[in-house]
Short mmCIF file of C-alpha atoms and ligand atoms in Angstrom, two decimals:
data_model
loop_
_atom_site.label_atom_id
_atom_site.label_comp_id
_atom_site.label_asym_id
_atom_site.label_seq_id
_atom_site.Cartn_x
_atom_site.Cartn_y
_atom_site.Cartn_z
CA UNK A 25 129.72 45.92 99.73
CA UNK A 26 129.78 49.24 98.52
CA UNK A 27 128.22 49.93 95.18
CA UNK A 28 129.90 50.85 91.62
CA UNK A 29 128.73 54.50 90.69
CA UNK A 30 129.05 56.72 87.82
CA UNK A 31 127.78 59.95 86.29
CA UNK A 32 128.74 61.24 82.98
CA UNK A 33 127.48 64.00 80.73
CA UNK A 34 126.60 63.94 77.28
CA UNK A 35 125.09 67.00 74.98
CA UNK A 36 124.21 69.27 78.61
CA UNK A 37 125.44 72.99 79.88
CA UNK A 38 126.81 70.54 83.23
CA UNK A 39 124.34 72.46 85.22
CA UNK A 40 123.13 68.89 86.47
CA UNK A 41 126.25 68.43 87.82
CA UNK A 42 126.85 71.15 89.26
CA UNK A 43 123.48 70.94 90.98
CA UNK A 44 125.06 67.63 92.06
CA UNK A 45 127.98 69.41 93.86
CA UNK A 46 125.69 71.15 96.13
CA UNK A 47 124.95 67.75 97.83
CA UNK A 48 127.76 68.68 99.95
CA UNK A 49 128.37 67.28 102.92
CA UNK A 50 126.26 64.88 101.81
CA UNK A 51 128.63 63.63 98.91
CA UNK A 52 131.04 62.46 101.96
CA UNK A 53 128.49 60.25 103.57
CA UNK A 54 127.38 58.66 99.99
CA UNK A 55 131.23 58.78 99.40
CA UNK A 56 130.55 55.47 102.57
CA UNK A 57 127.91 53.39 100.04
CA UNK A 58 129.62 53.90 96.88
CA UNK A 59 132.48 54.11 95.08
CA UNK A 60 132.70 56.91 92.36
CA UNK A 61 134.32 54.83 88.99
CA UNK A 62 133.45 57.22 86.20
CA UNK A 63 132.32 60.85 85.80
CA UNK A 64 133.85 64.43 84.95
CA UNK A 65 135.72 64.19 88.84
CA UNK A 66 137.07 60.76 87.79
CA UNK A 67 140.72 60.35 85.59
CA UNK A 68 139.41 57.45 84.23
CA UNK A 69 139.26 57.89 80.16
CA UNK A 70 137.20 53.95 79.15
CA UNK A 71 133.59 53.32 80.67
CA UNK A 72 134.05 51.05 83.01
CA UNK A 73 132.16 46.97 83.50
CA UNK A 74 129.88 46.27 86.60
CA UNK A 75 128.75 49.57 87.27
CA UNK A 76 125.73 49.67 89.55
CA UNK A 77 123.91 52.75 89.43
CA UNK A 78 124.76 55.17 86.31
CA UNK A 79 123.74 58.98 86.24
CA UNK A 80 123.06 60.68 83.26
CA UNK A 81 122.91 64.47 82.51
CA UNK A 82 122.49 65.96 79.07
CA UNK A 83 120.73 64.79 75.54
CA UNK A 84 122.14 62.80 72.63
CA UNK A 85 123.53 64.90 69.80
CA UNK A 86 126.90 63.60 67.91
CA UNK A 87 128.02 60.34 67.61
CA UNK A 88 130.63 60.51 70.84
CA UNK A 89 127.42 60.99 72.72
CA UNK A 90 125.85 57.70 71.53
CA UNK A 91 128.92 55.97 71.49
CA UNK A 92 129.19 56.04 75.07
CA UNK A 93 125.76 55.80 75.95
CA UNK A 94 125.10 52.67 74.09
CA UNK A 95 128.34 51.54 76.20
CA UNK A 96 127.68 52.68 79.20
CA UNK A 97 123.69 51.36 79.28
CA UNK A 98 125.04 47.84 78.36
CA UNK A 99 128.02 48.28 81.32
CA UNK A 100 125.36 49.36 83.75
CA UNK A 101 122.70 47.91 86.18
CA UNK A 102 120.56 50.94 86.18
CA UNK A 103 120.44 53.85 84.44
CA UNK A 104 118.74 57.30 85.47
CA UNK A 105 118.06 60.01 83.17
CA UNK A 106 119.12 62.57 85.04
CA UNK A 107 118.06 66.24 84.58
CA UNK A 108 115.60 67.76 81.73
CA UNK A 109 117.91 67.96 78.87
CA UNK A 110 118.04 63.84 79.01
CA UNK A 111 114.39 63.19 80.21
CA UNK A 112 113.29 65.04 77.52
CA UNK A 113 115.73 66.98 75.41
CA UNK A 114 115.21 70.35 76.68
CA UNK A 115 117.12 73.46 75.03
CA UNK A 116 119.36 71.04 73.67
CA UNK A 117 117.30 69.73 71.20
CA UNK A 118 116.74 72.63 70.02
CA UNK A 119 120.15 72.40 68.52
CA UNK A 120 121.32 70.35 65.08
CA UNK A 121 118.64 71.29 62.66
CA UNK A 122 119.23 75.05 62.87
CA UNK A 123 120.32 76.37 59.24
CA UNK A 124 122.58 78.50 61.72
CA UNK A 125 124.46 75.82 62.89
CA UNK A 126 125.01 74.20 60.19
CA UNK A 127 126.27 77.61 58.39
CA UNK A 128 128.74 77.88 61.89
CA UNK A 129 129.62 74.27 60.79
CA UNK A 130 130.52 76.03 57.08
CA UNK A 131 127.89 73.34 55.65
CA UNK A 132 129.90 70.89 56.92
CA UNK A 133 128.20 68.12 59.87
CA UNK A 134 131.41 68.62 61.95
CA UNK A 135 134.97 69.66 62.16
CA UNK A 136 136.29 66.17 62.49
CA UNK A 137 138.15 64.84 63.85
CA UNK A 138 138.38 67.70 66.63
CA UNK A 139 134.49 67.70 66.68
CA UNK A 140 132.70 64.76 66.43
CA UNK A 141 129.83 64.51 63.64
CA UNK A 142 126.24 66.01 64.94
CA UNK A 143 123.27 63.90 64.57
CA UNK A 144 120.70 65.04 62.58
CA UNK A 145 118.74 65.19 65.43
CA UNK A 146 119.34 65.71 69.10
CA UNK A 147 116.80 62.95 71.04
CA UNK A 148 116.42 62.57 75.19
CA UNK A 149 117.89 59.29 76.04
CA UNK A 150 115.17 56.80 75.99
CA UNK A 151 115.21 57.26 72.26
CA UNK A 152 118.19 54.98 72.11
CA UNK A 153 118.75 53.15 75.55
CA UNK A 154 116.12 52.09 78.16
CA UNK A 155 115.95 54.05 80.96
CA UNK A 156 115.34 52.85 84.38
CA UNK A 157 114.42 56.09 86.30
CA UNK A 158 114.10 59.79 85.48
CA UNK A 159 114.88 62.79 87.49
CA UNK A 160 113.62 65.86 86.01
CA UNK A 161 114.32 69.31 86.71
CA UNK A 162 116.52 71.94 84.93
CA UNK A 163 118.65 71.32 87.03
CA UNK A 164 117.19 69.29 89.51
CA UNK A 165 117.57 70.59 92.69
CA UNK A 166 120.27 69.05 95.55
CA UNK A 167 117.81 68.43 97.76
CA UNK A 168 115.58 66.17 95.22
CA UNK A 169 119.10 64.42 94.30
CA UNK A 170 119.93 63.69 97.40
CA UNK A 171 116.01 62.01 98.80
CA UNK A 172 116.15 60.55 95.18
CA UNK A 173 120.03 58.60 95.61
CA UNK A 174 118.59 57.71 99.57
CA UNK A 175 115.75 55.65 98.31
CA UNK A 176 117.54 54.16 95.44
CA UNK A 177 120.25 52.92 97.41
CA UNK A 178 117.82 51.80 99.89
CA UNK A 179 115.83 49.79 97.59
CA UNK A 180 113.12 52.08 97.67
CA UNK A 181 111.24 54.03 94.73
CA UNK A 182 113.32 56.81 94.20
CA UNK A 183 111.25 58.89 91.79
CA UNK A 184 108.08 58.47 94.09
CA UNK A 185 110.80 59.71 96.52
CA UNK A 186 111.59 62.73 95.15
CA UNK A 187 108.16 63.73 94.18
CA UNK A 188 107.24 63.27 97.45
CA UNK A 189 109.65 65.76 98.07
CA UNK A 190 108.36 68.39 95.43
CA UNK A 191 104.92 68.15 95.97
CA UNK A 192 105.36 67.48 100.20
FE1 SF4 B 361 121.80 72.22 81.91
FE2 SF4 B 361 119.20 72.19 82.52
FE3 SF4 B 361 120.15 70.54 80.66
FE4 SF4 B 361 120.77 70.12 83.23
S1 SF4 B 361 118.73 69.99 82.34
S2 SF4 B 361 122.18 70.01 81.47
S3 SF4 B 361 120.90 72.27 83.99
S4 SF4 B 361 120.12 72.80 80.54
#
């Protein structure tokens, strides 16, 4: 039975993603072991139940963001953080506590309710979820994706996997 998949960003530039794309051809033959039930290439607006295997690209920084991951980490088997910005916050987290923002922001936390409210801090997502796996990289690269989804969905270690790969 083919598996439930998603991928979703939260606070990220959707480089991951894109970085994703370039599986090419090899989208097509995961496209055989999974079905795709949430992500930006998805109409589907509500996180969906049963999900299998959940990729996530970006950090945590407004409330939408932890809305949904809170959701989605209870609706999912396994989460991976996916990319730098959620492993570990990256450039993102950079972001909230400048006095520049907040001035952009005219002192103000958000625009609501076209913006939703910033956090006061932007955290990676283990701060708030737990986190099955992590793929770093910024992005990682297609070819790390790609040995990393192949052992996961073969019930091997997929971040030993895609070290392997790095370092091999
Ligand atoms: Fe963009 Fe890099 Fe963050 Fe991925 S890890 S969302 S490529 S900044």
């Amino acid at each position: 039975m083919k598996k439930r998949f998603a991928t979703m960003w939260l606070a990220g530039c959707s480089g991951c993603h894109m970085s994703f794309l370039d599986l090419d051809e090899f989208l097509i033959e995961l496209l055989t072991q999974v079905d795709l039930v949430f992500g930006p290439l998805v109409d589907t607006k509500e996180f969906p139940e049963n999900v299998d295997l959940l990729l996530v690209e970006g950090a945590v920084a407004n409330r939408d963001n932890l809305e949904l991951l809170l959701k989605a980490r209870e609706r999912s088997k396994v989460l991976v953080s996916f990319g730098d910005c959620a492993v570990t916050g990256n450039v993102t987290a950079l972001r909230n506590l400048s006095p520049d923002l907040s001035e952009l922001y005219g002192g103000r936390t958000s625009f609501d309710p076209i913006v939703p409210p910033l956090l006061p801090r932007v955290f990676p997502l283990h701060h708030y979820v737990r986190v099955d796996h992590y793929l770093p990289g910024c992005p990682p690269d297609a070819g790390r994706i790609r040995t990393f989804l192949q052992a996961l969905l073969e019930g091997r270690d997929p971040q030993l996997a895609a070290e392997q790969r790095s370092f091999g």
